[in-house]
Short mmCIF file of C-alpha atoms in Angstrom, two decimals:
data_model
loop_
_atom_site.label_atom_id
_atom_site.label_comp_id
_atom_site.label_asym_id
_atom_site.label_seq_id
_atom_site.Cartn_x
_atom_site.Cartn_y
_atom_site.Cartn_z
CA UNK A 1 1.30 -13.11 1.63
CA UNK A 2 1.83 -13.64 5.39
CA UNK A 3 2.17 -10.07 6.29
CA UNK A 4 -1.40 -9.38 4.37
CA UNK A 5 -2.59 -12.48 5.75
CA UNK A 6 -2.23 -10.55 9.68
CA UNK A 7 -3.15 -7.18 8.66
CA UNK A 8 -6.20 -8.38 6.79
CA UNK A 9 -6.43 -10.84 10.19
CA UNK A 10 -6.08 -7.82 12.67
CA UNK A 11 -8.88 -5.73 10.82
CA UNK A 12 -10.97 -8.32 10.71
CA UNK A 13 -10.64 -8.70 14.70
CA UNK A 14 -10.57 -4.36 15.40
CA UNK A 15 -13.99 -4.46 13.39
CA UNK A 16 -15.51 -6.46 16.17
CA UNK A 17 -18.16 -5.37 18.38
CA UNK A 18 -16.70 -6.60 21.71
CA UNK A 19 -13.88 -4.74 22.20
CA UNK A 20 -12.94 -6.53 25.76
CA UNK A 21 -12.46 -9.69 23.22
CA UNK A 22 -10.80 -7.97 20.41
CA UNK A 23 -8.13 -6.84 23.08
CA UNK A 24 -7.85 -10.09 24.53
CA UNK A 25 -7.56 -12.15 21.47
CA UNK A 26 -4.66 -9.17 19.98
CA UNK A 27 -2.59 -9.27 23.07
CA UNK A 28 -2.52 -13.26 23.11
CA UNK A 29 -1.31 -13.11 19.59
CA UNK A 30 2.28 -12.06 19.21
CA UNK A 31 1.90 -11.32 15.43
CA UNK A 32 -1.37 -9.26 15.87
CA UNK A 33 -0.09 -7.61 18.95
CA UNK A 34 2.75 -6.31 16.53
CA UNK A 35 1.28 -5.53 13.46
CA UNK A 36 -1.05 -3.42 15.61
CA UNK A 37 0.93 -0.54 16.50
CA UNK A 38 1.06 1.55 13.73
CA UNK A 39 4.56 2.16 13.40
CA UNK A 40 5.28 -1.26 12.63
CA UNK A 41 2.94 -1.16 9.45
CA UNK A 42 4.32 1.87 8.18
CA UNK A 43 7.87 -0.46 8.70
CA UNK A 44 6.53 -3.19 6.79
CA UNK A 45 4.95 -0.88 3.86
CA UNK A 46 8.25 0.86 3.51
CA UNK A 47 10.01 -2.16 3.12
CA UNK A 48 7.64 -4.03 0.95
CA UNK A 49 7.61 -0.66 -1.29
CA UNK A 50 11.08 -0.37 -1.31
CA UNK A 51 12.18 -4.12 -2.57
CA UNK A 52 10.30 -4.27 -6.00
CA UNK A 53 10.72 -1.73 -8.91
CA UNK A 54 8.44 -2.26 -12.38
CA UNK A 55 11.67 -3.44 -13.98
CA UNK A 56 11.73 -5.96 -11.38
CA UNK A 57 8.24 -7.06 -11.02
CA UNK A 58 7.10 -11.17 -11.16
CA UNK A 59 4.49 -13.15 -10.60
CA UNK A 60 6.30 -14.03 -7.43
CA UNK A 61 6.68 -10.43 -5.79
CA UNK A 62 3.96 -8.68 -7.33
CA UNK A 63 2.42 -9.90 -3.84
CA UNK A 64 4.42 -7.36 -2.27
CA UNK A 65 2.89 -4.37 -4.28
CA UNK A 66 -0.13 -5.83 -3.40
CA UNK A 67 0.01 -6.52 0.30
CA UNK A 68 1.06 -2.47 0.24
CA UNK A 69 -2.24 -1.67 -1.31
CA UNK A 70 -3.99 -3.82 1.07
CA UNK A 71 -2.48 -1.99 4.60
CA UNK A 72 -3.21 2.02 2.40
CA UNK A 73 -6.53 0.71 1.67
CA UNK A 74 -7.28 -0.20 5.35
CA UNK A 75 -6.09 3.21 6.29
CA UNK A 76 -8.03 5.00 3.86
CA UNK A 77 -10.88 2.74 5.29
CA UNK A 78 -10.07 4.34 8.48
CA UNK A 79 -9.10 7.84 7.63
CA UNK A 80 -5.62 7.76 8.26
CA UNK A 81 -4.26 7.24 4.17
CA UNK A 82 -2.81 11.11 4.29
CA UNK A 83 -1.04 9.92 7.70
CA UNK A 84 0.49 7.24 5.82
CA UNK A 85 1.98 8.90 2.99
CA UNK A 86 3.50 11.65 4.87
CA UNK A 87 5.11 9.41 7.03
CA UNK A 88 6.39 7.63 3.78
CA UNK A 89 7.47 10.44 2.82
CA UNK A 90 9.28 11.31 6.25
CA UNK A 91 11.24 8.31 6.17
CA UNK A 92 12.42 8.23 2.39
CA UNK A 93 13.79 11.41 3.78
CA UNK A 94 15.11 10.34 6.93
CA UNK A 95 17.04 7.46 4.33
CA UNK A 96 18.46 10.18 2.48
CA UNK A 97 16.50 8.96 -0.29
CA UNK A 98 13.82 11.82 -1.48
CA UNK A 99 11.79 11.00 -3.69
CA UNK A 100 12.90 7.65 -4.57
CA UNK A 101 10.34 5.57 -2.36
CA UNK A 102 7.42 7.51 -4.02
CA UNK A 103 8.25 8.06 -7.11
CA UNK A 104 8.76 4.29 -7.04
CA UNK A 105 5.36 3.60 -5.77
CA UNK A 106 3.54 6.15 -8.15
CA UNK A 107 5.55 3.85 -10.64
CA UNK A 108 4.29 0.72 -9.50
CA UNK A 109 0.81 2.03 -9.20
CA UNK A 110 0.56 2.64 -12.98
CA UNK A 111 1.64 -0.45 -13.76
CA UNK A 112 -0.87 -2.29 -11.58
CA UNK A 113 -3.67 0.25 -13.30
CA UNK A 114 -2.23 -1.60 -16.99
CA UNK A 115 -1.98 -5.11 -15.13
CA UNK A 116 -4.94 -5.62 -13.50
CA UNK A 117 -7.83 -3.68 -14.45
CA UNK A 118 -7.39 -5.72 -18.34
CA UNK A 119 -7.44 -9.00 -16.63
CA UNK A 120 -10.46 -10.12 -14.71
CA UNK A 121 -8.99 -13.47 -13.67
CA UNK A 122 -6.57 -11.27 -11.19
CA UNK A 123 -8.80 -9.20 -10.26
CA UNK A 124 -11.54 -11.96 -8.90
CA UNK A 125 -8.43 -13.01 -7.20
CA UNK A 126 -7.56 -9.72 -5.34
CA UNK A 127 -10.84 -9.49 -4.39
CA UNK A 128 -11.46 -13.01 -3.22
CA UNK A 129 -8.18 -13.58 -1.32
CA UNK A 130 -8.57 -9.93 0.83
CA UNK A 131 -12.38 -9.65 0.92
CA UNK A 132 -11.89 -6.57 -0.16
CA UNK A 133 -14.25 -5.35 -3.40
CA UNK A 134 -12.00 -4.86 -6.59
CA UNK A 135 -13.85 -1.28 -7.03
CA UNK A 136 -12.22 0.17 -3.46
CA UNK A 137 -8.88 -1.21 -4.50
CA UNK A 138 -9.61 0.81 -8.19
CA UNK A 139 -10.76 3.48 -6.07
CA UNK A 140 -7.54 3.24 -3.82
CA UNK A 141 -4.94 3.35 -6.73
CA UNK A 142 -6.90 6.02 -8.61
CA UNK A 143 -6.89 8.48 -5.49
CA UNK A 144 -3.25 8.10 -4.92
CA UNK A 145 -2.54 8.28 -8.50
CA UNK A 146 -4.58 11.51 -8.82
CA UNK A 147 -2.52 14.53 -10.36
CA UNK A 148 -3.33 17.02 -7.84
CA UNK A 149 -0.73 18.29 -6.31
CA UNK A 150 -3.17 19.54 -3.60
CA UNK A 151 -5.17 16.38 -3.19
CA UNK A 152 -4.90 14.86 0.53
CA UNK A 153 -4.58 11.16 -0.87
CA UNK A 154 -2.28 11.75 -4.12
CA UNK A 155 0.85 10.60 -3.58
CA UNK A 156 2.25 13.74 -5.71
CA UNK A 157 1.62 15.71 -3.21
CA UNK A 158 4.02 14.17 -0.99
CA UNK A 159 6.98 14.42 -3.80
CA UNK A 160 9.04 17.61 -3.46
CA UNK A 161 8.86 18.72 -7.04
CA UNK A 162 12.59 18.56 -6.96
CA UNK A 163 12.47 15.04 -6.80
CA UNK A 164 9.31 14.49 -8.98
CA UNK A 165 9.97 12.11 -11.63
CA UNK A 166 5.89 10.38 -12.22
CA UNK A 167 5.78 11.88 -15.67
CA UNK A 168 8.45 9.27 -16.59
CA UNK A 169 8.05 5.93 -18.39
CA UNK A 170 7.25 3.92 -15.44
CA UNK A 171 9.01 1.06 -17.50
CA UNK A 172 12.78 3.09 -18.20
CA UNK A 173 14.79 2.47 -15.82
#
């Protein structure tokens, strides 16, 4: 919740007017200052990503599936959501890990799809807690669920079909 709490925090502060006080206020503010360098989000989504699994999912770390929605949706906001997934997708590799981190993802996707868009209580929640409307986080999950292989925002694209396992269960482990 932290980590969402800043990057929700940061936006909020790079969607300022004055820019002279957006930099001033960032650079005074070690955990802004951070979190706004874009390889350190990337660090943070791979790890949050990488710690939960649908088999492992509670109401305790669902957070963290969350909070990873929350920094793709502020780069699709910005343009940048095909950035993001290829450099997902760089460092699964660079982990020795293809396909794992994505597959895992695509995984967790569909299982937020079934959890959340039946219950309206979570959903109000999502939406108040991030200021974010529930449709662009609906929007968000569909596009990177999309089946296009082609699609810029799908995060099939970015499996090598070697390693493509989304037509699986997302609940077998």
């Amino acid at each position: 919740m932290l980590v969402r709490c800043i990057v929700l925090s940061l936006d909020r502060f790079e969607s300022q007017t004055d820019a002279v006080k957006v930099t001033e206020v960032i650079s005074q503010c070690c955990l802004l200052s951070y979190m706004s360098h874009v390889e350190n989000r990337l660090s943070f989504l791979f790890r949050l990503i990488n710690i939960i699994q649908v088999q492992t999912l509670t109401q305790e770390n669902v957070s963290c599936l969350n909070t990873s929605l929350v920094i793709l949706m502020l780069a699709r906001r910005k343009g940048k959501l095909p950035f993001y997934l290829n450099a997902l997708r760089g460092k699964e590799l660079s982990e020795k890990y293809p396909g794992f981190l994505l597959n895992n993802f695509h995984n967790l996707l569909r299982f937020w799809q079934e959890h959340y868009l039946n219950k309206d209580k979570d959903s109000t929640c999502l939406e108040n807690s991030s200021c974010i409307h529930f449709s662009y986080w609906k929007e968000t999950v569909s596009l990177l669920l999309h089946p296009d292989q082609t699609a810029p925002c799908a995060i099939i694209s970015y499996i090598d079909k070697a390693y493509m396992s989304v037509d699986k269960d997302f609940s077998e482990d």
